[in-house]
Amino acid sequence: DAGGPGRDLFTEACLELMNPSLGLFIENPNKRVNNINGNQELLIPNPQPMNDHVKNRYFYAGVLMALCYTSSIPEPFKFPRFVWDYLTNKAVSIEDIYDVDLQFKQLMTSIENCEKTLNDPSQFSEIFAQSFQVQNSLGEMVDLIPGGSCIPVTFNKRLEFVQRCKNYRIKEFNDQLNYLRKGFNLIFAPSAASILTPWEIELLICGDN
């Protein structure tokens, strides 16, 4: 045994954090809808509201991730790019969200470019039949504005709808990522993380997958 029981225990703790049954990190939308073209293996933070116990778990997860680097024990964390973006103090982009939710990308893109396919703006409501709601990463519908489920998206309001959807999805994991980063920064200084690219910090923590 080259690693010893200490290393085995550390690996088991990291694997347990990634187990969807724990509820901290869950399957991404591409996996949920069985989209074979989109990073199905990556796990995303659970966007459900957190109590103090769950907040501490994300903090603990961040500490463990930093220990992978300081202890030279890389672990195969299967996280999407936006997690590594956040750890390097970079903003989550809509492209990061698209990477794990191709269905959402297709809907947003088709609405943004609908002028090219519609013969008449009046066809918009018939083809898209959207209200001011967005499907979150759990597959649940969430109002984008008060009473959004009862407010239809019209051709003239389509770009406002798209922007609200994007803003919601970009910020959907902010609370979870914030506690993850707090734990990570307990050991890995923010100033050091900021000079790295997301792929570099992933390489330091996970090794060469």
Short mmCIF file of N, CA and C in Angstrom, two decimals, residues 9-184:
data_model
loop_
_atom_site.label_atom_id
_atom_site.label_comp_id
_atom_site.label_asym_id
_atom_site.label_seq_id
_atom_site.Cartn_x
_atom_site.Cartn_y
_atom_site.Cartn_z
N LEU A 9 -8.25 7.28 3.72
CA LEU A 9 -9.33 7.97 4.41
C LEU A 9 -9.63 9.31 3.75
N PHE A 10 -8.56 10.02 3.35
CA PHE A 10 -8.73 11.31 2.69
C PHE A 10 -9.48 11.13 1.36
N THR A 11 -9.11 10.11 0.60
CA THR A 11 -9.78 9.84 -0.67
C THR A 11 -11.24 9.48 -0.46
N GLU A 12 -11.52 8.67 0.57
CA GLU A 12 -12.90 8.30 0.85
C GLU A 12 -13.74 9.52 1.22
N ALA A 13 -13.15 10.47 1.95
CA ALA A 13 -13.88 11.68 2.32
C ALA A 13 -14.22 12.52 1.09
N CYS A 14 -13.27 12.61 0.15
CA CYS A 14 -13.50 13.37 -1.07
C CYS A 14 -14.55 12.69 -1.95
N LEU A 15 -14.50 11.38 -2.04
CA LEU A 15 -15.48 10.66 -2.84
C LEU A 15 -16.88 10.78 -2.24
N GLU A 16 -16.95 10.77 -0.90
CA GLU A 16 -18.25 10.90 -0.25
C GLU A 16 -18.87 12.26 -0.55
N LEU A 17 -18.06 13.31 -0.61
CA LEU A 17 -18.56 14.64 -0.92
C LEU A 17 -19.21 14.68 -2.30
N MET A 18 -18.66 13.88 -3.22
CA MET A 18 -19.16 13.89 -4.59
C MET A 18 -20.31 12.92 -4.81
N ASN A 19 -20.67 12.17 -3.80
CA ASN A 19 -21.76 11.21 -3.95
C ASN A 19 -23.10 11.96 -3.99
N PRO A 20 -23.84 11.87 -5.11
CA PRO A 20 -25.11 12.61 -5.22
C PRO A 20 -26.09 12.32 -4.09
N SER A 21 -25.99 11.14 -3.47
CA SER A 21 -26.92 10.81 -2.39
C SER A 21 -26.72 11.70 -1.17
N LEU A 22 -25.53 12.32 -1.04
CA LEU A 22 -25.28 13.24 0.06
C LEU A 22 -26.03 14.55 -0.14
N GLY A 23 -26.26 14.90 -1.39
CA GLY A 23 -27.06 16.09 -1.69
C GLY A 23 -26.30 17.38 -1.86
N LEU A 24 -24.96 17.37 -1.67
CA LEU A 24 -24.19 18.59 -1.86
C LEU A 24 -23.97 18.87 -3.35
N PHE A 25 -23.58 17.83 -4.06
CA PHE A 25 -23.35 17.93 -5.50
C PHE A 25 -24.22 16.91 -6.20
N ILE A 26 -24.87 17.34 -7.25
CA ILE A 26 -25.88 16.50 -7.91
C ILE A 26 -25.60 16.40 -9.40
N GLU A 27 -26.31 15.52 -10.06
CA GLU A 27 -26.18 15.37 -11.51
C GLU A 27 -26.61 16.65 -12.21
N ASN A 28 -25.92 16.97 -13.29
CA ASN A 28 -26.25 18.20 -14.01
C ASN A 28 -27.43 17.99 -14.96
N PRO A 29 -28.01 19.07 -15.50
CA PRO A 29 -29.18 18.93 -16.37
C PRO A 29 -28.96 18.05 -17.59
N ASN A 30 -27.77 18.06 -18.16
CA ASN A 30 -27.51 17.21 -19.31
C ASN A 30 -27.66 15.73 -18.95
N LYS A 31 -27.24 15.38 -17.75
CA LYS A 31 -27.38 14.00 -17.29
C LYS A 31 -28.85 13.69 -17.01
N ARG A 32 -29.56 14.65 -16.43
CA ARG A 32 -30.96 14.43 -16.08
C ARG A 32 -31.82 14.15 -17.30
N VAL A 33 -31.55 14.85 -18.41
CA VAL A 33 -32.35 14.66 -19.62
C VAL A 33 -31.66 13.72 -20.61
N ASN A 34 -30.55 13.11 -20.16
CA ASN A 34 -29.81 12.14 -20.97
C ASN A 34 -29.33 12.73 -22.29
N ASN A 35 -28.74 13.92 -22.19
CA ASN A 35 -28.15 14.56 -23.36
C ASN A 35 -26.74 14.00 -23.54
N ILE A 36 -26.56 13.15 -24.51
CA ILE A 36 -25.29 12.42 -24.66
C ILE A 36 -24.14 13.31 -25.10
N ASN A 37 -24.42 14.53 -25.51
CA ASN A 37 -23.37 15.39 -26.04
C ASN A 37 -22.81 16.37 -25.01
N GLY A 38 -23.23 16.27 -23.75
CA GLY A 38 -22.87 17.35 -22.85
C GLY A 38 -22.40 17.05 -21.46
N ASN A 39 -21.16 16.62 -21.26
CA ASN A 39 -20.54 16.59 -19.93
C ASN A 39 -21.41 15.95 -18.86
N GLN A 40 -21.98 14.81 -19.15
CA GLN A 40 -22.90 14.17 -18.21
C GLN A 40 -22.24 13.78 -16.89
N GLU A 41 -20.94 13.57 -16.92
CA GLU A 41 -20.25 13.08 -15.72
C GLU A 41 -20.02 14.16 -14.68
N LEU A 42 -20.18 15.44 -15.04
CA LEU A 42 -19.88 16.54 -14.13
C LEU A 42 -21.00 16.76 -13.11
N LEU A 43 -20.60 17.05 -11.89
CA LEU A 43 -21.54 17.28 -10.79
C LEU A 43 -21.62 18.77 -10.48
N ILE A 44 -22.82 19.25 -10.22
CA ILE A 44 -23.03 20.67 -9.91
C ILE A 44 -23.48 20.82 -8.46
N PRO A 45 -23.25 22.00 -7.86
CA PRO A 45 -23.77 22.22 -6.50
C PRO A 45 -25.29 22.14 -6.51
N ASN A 46 -25.82 21.65 -5.41
CA ASN A 46 -27.28 21.57 -5.27
C ASN A 46 -27.82 22.98 -4.98
N PRO A 47 -28.66 23.54 -5.88
CA PRO A 47 -29.09 24.93 -5.71
C PRO A 47 -30.21 25.14 -4.70
N GLN A 48 -30.63 24.11 -3.99
CA GLN A 48 -31.69 24.28 -3.01
C GLN A 48 -31.23 25.18 -1.86
N PRO A 49 -32.16 25.91 -1.21
CA PRO A 49 -31.79 26.76 -0.07
C PRO A 49 -31.06 25.96 1.00
N MET A 50 -30.09 26.60 1.65
CA MET A 50 -29.23 25.91 2.60
C MET A 50 -29.53 26.32 4.04
N ASN A 51 -29.42 25.35 4.94
CA ASN A 51 -29.40 25.68 6.36
C ASN A 51 -27.93 25.76 6.80
N ASP A 52 -27.70 26.07 8.08
CA ASP A 52 -26.32 26.24 8.56
C ASP A 52 -25.50 24.97 8.43
N HIS A 53 -26.15 23.82 8.59
CA HIS A 53 -25.44 22.54 8.48
C HIS A 53 -24.92 22.33 7.07
N VAL A 54 -25.73 22.64 6.08
CA VAL A 54 -25.31 22.47 4.68
C VAL A 54 -24.23 23.50 4.32
N LYS A 55 -24.36 24.71 4.83
CA LYS A 55 -23.33 25.72 4.59
C LYS A 55 -21.97 25.23 5.09
N ASN A 56 -21.97 24.63 6.28
CA ASN A 56 -20.72 24.11 6.83
C ASN A 56 -20.15 22.98 5.99
N ARG A 57 -21.02 22.20 5.37
CA ARG A 57 -20.55 21.11 4.52
C ARG A 57 -19.85 21.65 3.27
N TYR A 58 -20.40 22.70 2.68
CA TYR A 58 -19.72 23.30 1.52
C TYR A 58 -18.39 23.91 1.94
N PHE A 59 -18.37 24.55 3.11
CA PHE A 59 -17.12 25.10 3.62
C PHE A 59 -16.08 23.98 3.80
N TYR A 60 -16.51 22.89 4.37
CA TYR A 60 -15.64 21.73 4.59
C TYR A 60 -15.14 21.17 3.26
N ALA A 61 -16.04 21.14 2.26
CA ALA A 61 -15.65 20.64 0.95
C ALA A 61 -14.56 21.51 0.35
N GLY A 62 -14.68 22.83 0.52
CA GLY A 62 -13.66 23.74 0.02
C GLY A 62 -12.32 23.52 0.70
N VAL A 63 -12.35 23.27 2.00
CA VAL A 63 -11.10 22.98 2.73
C VAL A 63 -10.44 21.72 2.19
N LEU A 64 -11.24 20.68 1.99
CA LEU A 64 -10.69 19.43 1.47
C LEU A 64 -10.06 19.62 0.10
N MET A 65 -10.70 20.42 -0.75
CA MET A 65 -10.17 20.66 -2.09
C MET A 65 -8.81 21.36 -2.01
N ALA A 66 -8.68 22.32 -1.10
CA ALA A 66 -7.39 22.99 -0.93
C ALA A 66 -6.33 22.03 -0.39
N LEU A 67 -6.74 21.12 0.48
CA LEU A 67 -5.79 20.15 1.04
C LEU A 67 -5.25 19.20 -0.02
N CYS A 68 -6.02 18.98 -1.08
CA CYS A 68 -5.52 18.14 -2.17
C CYS A 68 -4.25 18.72 -2.75
N TYR A 69 -4.18 20.05 -2.81
CA TYR A 69 -2.98 20.70 -3.33
C TYR A 69 -1.86 20.72 -2.29
N THR A 70 -2.17 21.19 -1.08
CA THR A 70 -1.12 21.34 -0.07
C THR A 70 -0.54 20.00 0.36
N SER A 71 -1.34 18.94 0.27
CA SER A 71 -0.87 17.61 0.67
C SER A 71 -0.37 16.78 -0.51
N SER A 72 -0.44 17.35 -1.71
CA SER A 72 -0.02 16.63 -2.92
C SER A 72 -0.77 15.31 -3.08
N ILE A 73 -2.07 15.36 -2.79
CA ILE A 73 -2.91 14.18 -2.96
C ILE A 73 -4.06 14.56 -3.91
N PRO A 74 -3.81 14.55 -5.20
CA PRO A 74 -4.88 14.94 -6.14
C PRO A 74 -6.04 13.97 -6.10
N GLU A 75 -7.25 14.53 -6.21
CA GLU A 75 -8.46 13.72 -6.22
C GLU A 75 -9.31 14.09 -7.44
N PRO A 76 -9.99 13.11 -8.03
CA PRO A 76 -10.71 13.35 -9.29
C PRO A 76 -12.07 14.01 -9.11
N PHE A 77 -12.08 15.27 -8.65
CA PHE A 77 -13.34 15.99 -8.52
C PHE A 77 -13.93 16.23 -9.91
N LYS A 78 -15.18 15.88 -10.08
CA LYS A 78 -15.86 16.01 -11.38
C LYS A 78 -16.78 17.22 -11.36
N PHE A 79 -16.17 18.40 -11.43
CA PHE A 79 -16.95 19.63 -11.37
C PHE A 79 -16.87 20.37 -12.70
N PRO A 80 -17.93 21.10 -13.06
CA PRO A 80 -17.91 21.88 -14.30
C PRO A 80 -16.99 23.10 -14.18
N ARG A 81 -16.78 23.74 -15.30
CA ARG A 81 -15.83 24.86 -15.35
C ARG A 81 -16.22 25.98 -14.41
N PHE A 82 -17.53 26.23 -14.21
CA PHE A 82 -17.89 27.39 -13.39
C PHE A 82 -17.46 27.25 -11.93
N VAL A 83 -17.29 26.02 -11.44
CA VAL A 83 -16.78 25.83 -10.07
C VAL A 83 -15.34 26.31 -9.99
N TRP A 84 -14.55 25.94 -10.98
CA TRP A 84 -13.14 26.35 -11.00
C TRP A 84 -13.02 27.84 -11.28
N ASP A 85 -13.93 28.38 -12.10
CA ASP A 85 -13.97 29.83 -12.31
C ASP A 85 -14.14 30.56 -10.98
N TYR A 86 -15.08 30.09 -10.19
CA TYR A 86 -15.40 30.76 -8.93
C TYR A 86 -14.24 30.68 -7.94
N LEU A 87 -13.56 29.55 -7.91
CA LEU A 87 -12.42 29.39 -7.00
C LEU A 87 -11.26 30.30 -7.38
N THR A 88 -11.17 30.67 -8.64
CA THR A 88 -10.12 31.59 -9.08
C THR A 88 -10.62 33.03 -9.12
N ASN A 89 -11.74 33.29 -8.45
CA ASN A 89 -12.32 34.63 -8.31
C ASN A 89 -12.73 35.23 -9.65
N LYS A 90 -13.13 34.38 -10.58
CA LYS A 90 -13.62 34.84 -11.87
C LYS A 90 -15.14 34.68 -11.92
N ALA A 91 -15.77 35.47 -12.75
CA ALA A 91 -17.22 35.45 -12.83
C ALA A 91 -17.70 34.22 -13.58
N VAL A 92 -18.82 33.67 -13.13
CA VAL A 92 -19.47 32.58 -13.85
C VAL A 92 -20.12 33.17 -15.10
N SER A 93 -19.91 32.55 -16.24
CA SER A 93 -20.46 33.04 -17.50
C SER A 93 -21.62 32.16 -17.95
N ILE A 94 -22.40 32.69 -18.86
CA ILE A 94 -23.52 31.90 -19.38
C ILE A 94 -23.01 30.70 -20.18
N GLU A 95 -21.83 30.83 -20.78
CA GLU A 95 -21.25 29.70 -21.52
C GLU A 95 -20.93 28.56 -20.57
N ASP A 96 -20.53 28.89 -19.33
CA ASP A 96 -20.28 27.85 -18.33
C ASP A 96 -21.56 27.08 -18.04
N ILE A 97 -22.68 27.79 -17.95
CA ILE A 97 -23.96 27.14 -17.69
C ILE A 97 -24.39 26.31 -18.89
N TYR A 98 -24.18 26.84 -20.08
CA TYR A 98 -24.53 26.10 -21.29
C TYR A 98 -23.79 24.78 -21.38
N ASP A 99 -22.57 24.73 -20.82
CA ASP A 99 -21.78 23.50 -20.88
C ASP A 99 -22.47 22.31 -20.22
N VAL A 100 -23.30 22.60 -19.20
CA VAL A 100 -23.96 21.52 -18.47
C VAL A 100 -25.47 21.50 -18.69
N ASP A 101 -25.97 22.41 -19.55
CA ASP A 101 -27.40 22.44 -19.83
C ASP A 101 -27.62 22.84 -21.29
N LEU A 102 -27.42 21.89 -22.16
CA LEU A 102 -27.55 22.16 -23.59
C LEU A 102 -28.99 22.49 -23.97
N GLN A 103 -29.94 21.90 -23.28
CA GLN A 103 -31.36 22.16 -23.56
C GLN A 103 -31.68 23.64 -23.31
N PHE A 104 -31.16 24.19 -22.23
CA PHE A 104 -31.35 25.60 -21.90
C PHE A 104 -30.68 26.47 -22.96
N LYS A 105 -29.49 26.10 -23.38
CA LYS A 105 -28.78 26.85 -24.42
C LYS A 105 -29.60 26.89 -25.71
N GLN A 106 -30.14 25.76 -26.09
CA GLN A 106 -30.91 25.70 -27.33
C GLN A 106 -32.14 26.59 -27.27
N LEU A 107 -32.82 26.61 -26.11
CA LEU A 107 -34.00 27.45 -25.95
C LEU A 107 -33.62 28.92 -26.04
N MET A 108 -32.58 29.33 -25.31
CA MET A 108 -32.17 30.73 -25.32
C MET A 108 -31.72 31.16 -26.71
N THR A 109 -30.96 30.33 -27.37
CA THR A 109 -30.45 30.67 -28.70
C THR A 109 -31.57 30.77 -29.71
N SER A 110 -32.53 29.85 -29.63
CA SER A 110 -33.63 29.88 -30.59
C SER A 110 -34.51 31.11 -30.40
N ILE A 111 -34.71 31.55 -29.16
CA ILE A 111 -35.49 32.76 -28.91
C ILE A 111 -34.73 34.01 -29.36
N GLU A 112 -33.44 34.04 -29.07
CA GLU A 112 -32.63 35.19 -29.47
C GLU A 112 -32.59 35.36 -30.99
N ASN A 113 -32.60 34.24 -31.70
CA ASN A 113 -32.46 34.29 -33.16
C ASN A 113 -33.77 34.04 -33.89
N CYS A 114 -34.89 34.18 -33.19
CA CYS A 114 -36.17 33.81 -33.79
C CYS A 114 -36.55 34.69 -34.98
N GLU A 115 -36.01 35.90 -35.06
CA GLU A 115 -36.33 36.78 -36.19
C GLU A 115 -35.97 36.15 -37.53
N LYS A 116 -34.97 35.28 -37.49
CA LYS A 116 -34.50 34.66 -38.72
C LYS A 116 -35.43 33.54 -39.20
N THR A 117 -36.25 33.03 -38.27
CA THR A 117 -37.08 31.88 -38.63
C THR A 117 -38.57 32.19 -38.66
N LEU A 118 -38.99 33.28 -38.01
CA LEU A 118 -40.41 33.64 -37.97
C LEU A 118 -40.80 34.43 -39.21
N ASN A 119 -41.92 34.06 -39.80
CA ASN A 119 -42.45 34.84 -40.92
C ASN A 119 -43.16 36.10 -40.43
N ASP A 120 -43.69 36.00 -39.21
CA ASP A 120 -44.43 37.12 -38.64
C ASP A 120 -44.26 37.09 -37.12
N PRO A 121 -44.01 38.24 -36.48
CA PRO A 121 -43.83 38.27 -35.02
C PRO A 121 -45.00 37.66 -34.25
N SER A 122 -46.18 37.69 -34.82
CA SER A 122 -47.34 37.14 -34.12
C SER A 122 -47.23 35.63 -33.93
N GLN A 123 -46.34 34.98 -34.68
CA GLN A 123 -46.15 33.54 -34.54
C GLN A 123 -45.36 33.17 -33.28
N PHE A 124 -44.69 34.15 -32.70
CA PHE A 124 -43.79 33.88 -31.59
C PHE A 124 -44.48 33.13 -30.44
N SER A 125 -45.61 33.67 -29.98
CA SER A 125 -46.29 33.08 -28.83
C SER A 125 -46.78 31.67 -29.12
N GLU A 126 -47.13 31.39 -30.36
CA GLU A 126 -47.60 30.06 -30.73
C GLU A 126 -46.46 29.05 -30.73
N ILE A 127 -45.29 29.47 -31.19
CA ILE A 127 -44.16 28.55 -31.32
C ILE A 127 -43.48 28.30 -29.97
N PHE A 128 -43.28 29.36 -29.21
CA PHE A 128 -42.49 29.21 -27.97
C PHE A 128 -43.37 29.04 -26.73
N ALA A 129 -44.50 29.69 -26.67
CA ALA A 129 -45.45 29.51 -25.56
C ALA A 129 -44.76 29.55 -24.20
N GLN A 130 -43.98 30.61 -23.97
CA GLN A 130 -43.25 30.77 -22.72
C GLN A 130 -43.93 31.80 -21.82
N SER A 131 -43.82 31.57 -20.52
CA SER A 131 -44.19 32.59 -19.54
C SER A 131 -42.91 33.05 -18.85
N PHE A 132 -43.01 34.08 -18.00
CA PHE A 132 -41.81 34.60 -17.35
C PHE A 132 -41.39 33.68 -16.20
N GLN A 133 -41.01 32.47 -16.58
CA GLN A 133 -40.45 31.47 -15.68
C GLN A 133 -39.23 30.85 -16.34
N VAL A 134 -38.36 30.30 -15.52
CA VAL A 134 -37.20 29.59 -16.04
C VAL A 134 -37.09 28.26 -15.31
N GLN A 135 -36.62 27.27 -16.03
CA GLN A 135 -36.38 25.96 -15.41
C GLN A 135 -35.01 25.97 -14.76
N ASN A 136 -34.97 25.71 -13.46
CA ASN A 136 -33.67 25.70 -12.77
C ASN A 136 -32.94 24.39 -13.00
N SER A 137 -31.81 24.23 -12.37
CA SER A 137 -30.97 23.05 -12.59
C SER A 137 -31.56 21.77 -12.04
N LEU A 138 -32.61 21.89 -11.22
CA LEU A 138 -33.29 20.73 -10.68
C LEU A 138 -34.49 20.33 -11.55
N GLY A 139 -34.76 21.13 -12.59
CA GLY A 139 -35.90 20.85 -13.45
C GLY A 139 -37.18 21.49 -12.95
N GLU A 140 -37.08 22.37 -11.95
CA GLU A 140 -38.25 23.04 -11.39
C GLU A 140 -38.44 24.40 -12.07
N MET A 141 -39.70 24.82 -12.20
CA MET A 141 -40.00 26.12 -12.79
C MET A 141 -39.99 27.19 -11.70
N VAL A 142 -39.30 28.29 -11.99
CA VAL A 142 -39.13 29.38 -11.03
C VAL A 142 -39.58 30.69 -11.69
N ASP A 143 -40.39 31.49 -10.97
CA ASP A 143 -40.83 32.78 -11.50
C ASP A 143 -39.64 33.74 -11.61
N LEU A 144 -39.53 34.40 -12.75
CA LEU A 144 -38.48 35.40 -12.95
C LEU A 144 -38.91 36.77 -12.44
N ILE A 145 -40.22 37.01 -12.38
CA ILE A 145 -40.80 38.22 -11.82
C ILE A 145 -42.03 37.81 -11.03
N PRO A 146 -42.51 38.63 -10.13
CA PRO A 146 -43.72 38.25 -9.38
C PRO A 146 -44.87 37.90 -10.32
N GLY A 147 -45.46 36.74 -10.07
CA GLY A 147 -46.56 36.27 -10.92
C GLY A 147 -46.12 35.88 -12.31
N GLY A 148 -44.84 35.54 -12.46
CA GLY A 148 -44.28 35.24 -13.77
C GLY A 148 -44.97 34.12 -14.52
N SER A 149 -45.50 33.15 -13.79
CA SER A 149 -46.16 32.01 -14.44
C SER A 149 -47.41 32.42 -15.20
N CYS A 150 -47.96 33.60 -14.87
CA CYS A 150 -49.19 34.07 -15.51
C CYS A 150 -48.93 35.17 -16.55
N ILE A 151 -47.65 35.49 -16.76
CA ILE A 151 -47.31 36.57 -17.69
C ILE A 151 -46.65 35.97 -18.93
N PRO A 152 -47.31 35.98 -20.07
CA PRO A 152 -46.73 35.38 -21.28
C PRO A 152 -45.59 36.22 -21.83
N VAL A 153 -44.66 35.54 -22.47
CA VAL A 153 -43.55 36.21 -23.14
C VAL A 153 -43.98 36.54 -24.57
N THR A 154 -43.96 37.81 -24.90
CA THR A 154 -44.33 38.24 -26.25
C THR A 154 -43.07 38.46 -27.08
N PHE A 155 -43.27 38.67 -28.36
CA PHE A 155 -42.13 38.93 -29.25
C PHE A 155 -41.35 40.16 -28.78
N ASN A 156 -42.04 41.20 -28.36
CA ASN A 156 -41.36 42.43 -27.93
C ASN A 156 -40.64 42.27 -26.59
N LYS A 157 -41.07 41.30 -25.80
CA LYS A 157 -40.46 41.08 -24.48
C LYS A 157 -39.47 39.92 -24.48
N ARG A 158 -39.22 39.35 -25.63
CA ARG A 158 -38.41 38.13 -25.70
C ARG A 158 -36.98 38.33 -25.19
N LEU A 159 -36.36 39.45 -25.54
CA LEU A 159 -34.97 39.68 -25.13
C LEU A 159 -34.87 39.96 -23.63
N GLU A 160 -35.88 40.62 -23.08
CA GLU A 160 -35.93 40.81 -21.63
C GLU A 160 -36.04 39.46 -20.93
N PHE A 161 -36.89 38.60 -21.48
CA PHE A 161 -37.05 37.25 -20.93
C PHE A 161 -35.74 36.48 -20.96
N VAL A 162 -35.05 36.50 -22.09
CA VAL A 162 -33.79 35.79 -22.23
C VAL A 162 -32.77 36.31 -21.22
N GLN A 163 -32.67 37.62 -21.07
CA GLN A 163 -31.70 38.19 -20.14
C GLN A 163 -32.00 37.82 -18.70
N ARG A 164 -33.29 37.82 -18.35
CA ARG A 164 -33.66 37.43 -16.98
C ARG A 164 -33.33 35.95 -16.73
N CYS A 165 -33.57 35.12 -17.73
CA CYS A 165 -33.24 33.70 -17.61
C CYS A 165 -31.75 33.51 -17.39
N LYS A 166 -30.96 34.19 -18.19
CA LYS A 166 -29.50 34.07 -18.08
C LYS A 166 -29.01 34.55 -16.72
N ASN A 167 -29.52 35.70 -16.29
CA ASN A 167 -29.09 36.24 -14.99
C ASN A 167 -29.42 35.29 -13.85
N TYR A 168 -30.60 34.67 -13.92
CA TYR A 168 -30.98 33.73 -12.87
C TYR A 168 -30.04 32.53 -12.85
N ARG A 169 -29.80 31.95 -14.02
CA ARG A 169 -28.99 30.73 -14.07
C ARG A 169 -27.52 31.00 -13.74
N ILE A 170 -27.00 32.16 -14.09
CA ILE A 170 -25.62 32.51 -13.76
C ILE A 170 -25.44 32.61 -12.25
N LYS A 171 -26.45 33.13 -11.56
CA LYS A 171 -26.35 33.36 -10.11
C LYS A 171 -26.95 32.22 -9.28
N GLU A 172 -27.43 31.19 -9.95
CA GLU A 172 -28.17 30.12 -9.27
C GLU A 172 -27.37 29.44 -8.17
N PHE A 173 -26.06 29.31 -8.35
CA PHE A 173 -25.23 28.57 -7.39
C PHE A 173 -24.38 29.48 -6.52
N ASN A 174 -24.62 30.79 -6.55
CA ASN A 174 -23.73 31.72 -5.86
C ASN A 174 -23.57 31.41 -4.38
N ASP A 175 -24.66 31.11 -3.68
CA ASP A 175 -24.56 30.86 -2.24
C ASP A 175 -23.71 29.63 -1.95
N GLN A 176 -23.93 28.55 -2.70
CA GLN A 176 -23.15 27.33 -2.50
C GLN A 176 -21.68 27.55 -2.84
N LEU A 177 -21.44 28.22 -3.96
CA LEU A 177 -20.07 28.47 -4.39
C LEU A 177 -19.35 29.40 -3.43
N ASN A 178 -20.08 30.31 -2.83
CA ASN A 178 -19.47 31.25 -1.89
C ASN A 178 -18.91 30.52 -0.68
N TYR A 179 -19.68 29.58 -0.13
CA TYR A 179 -19.18 28.83 1.04
C TYR A 179 -18.08 27.85 0.64
N LEU A 180 -18.18 27.30 -0.56
CA LEU A 180 -17.10 26.44 -1.05
C LEU A 180 -15.80 27.24 -1.15
N ARG A 181 -15.88 28.45 -1.68
CA ARG A 181 -14.68 29.27 -1.83
C ARG A 181 -14.14 29.75 -0.49
N LYS A 182 -15.04 30.02 0.47
CA LYS A 182 -14.57 30.42 1.79
C LYS A 182 -13.71 29.32 2.42
N GLY A 183 -14.18 28.08 2.30
CA GLY A 183 -13.40 26.97 2.82
C GLY A 183 -12.09 26.80 2.07
N PHE A 184 -12.14 26.94 0.77
CA PHE A 184 -10.94 26.83 -0.06
C PHE A 184 -9.92 27.90 0.30
#
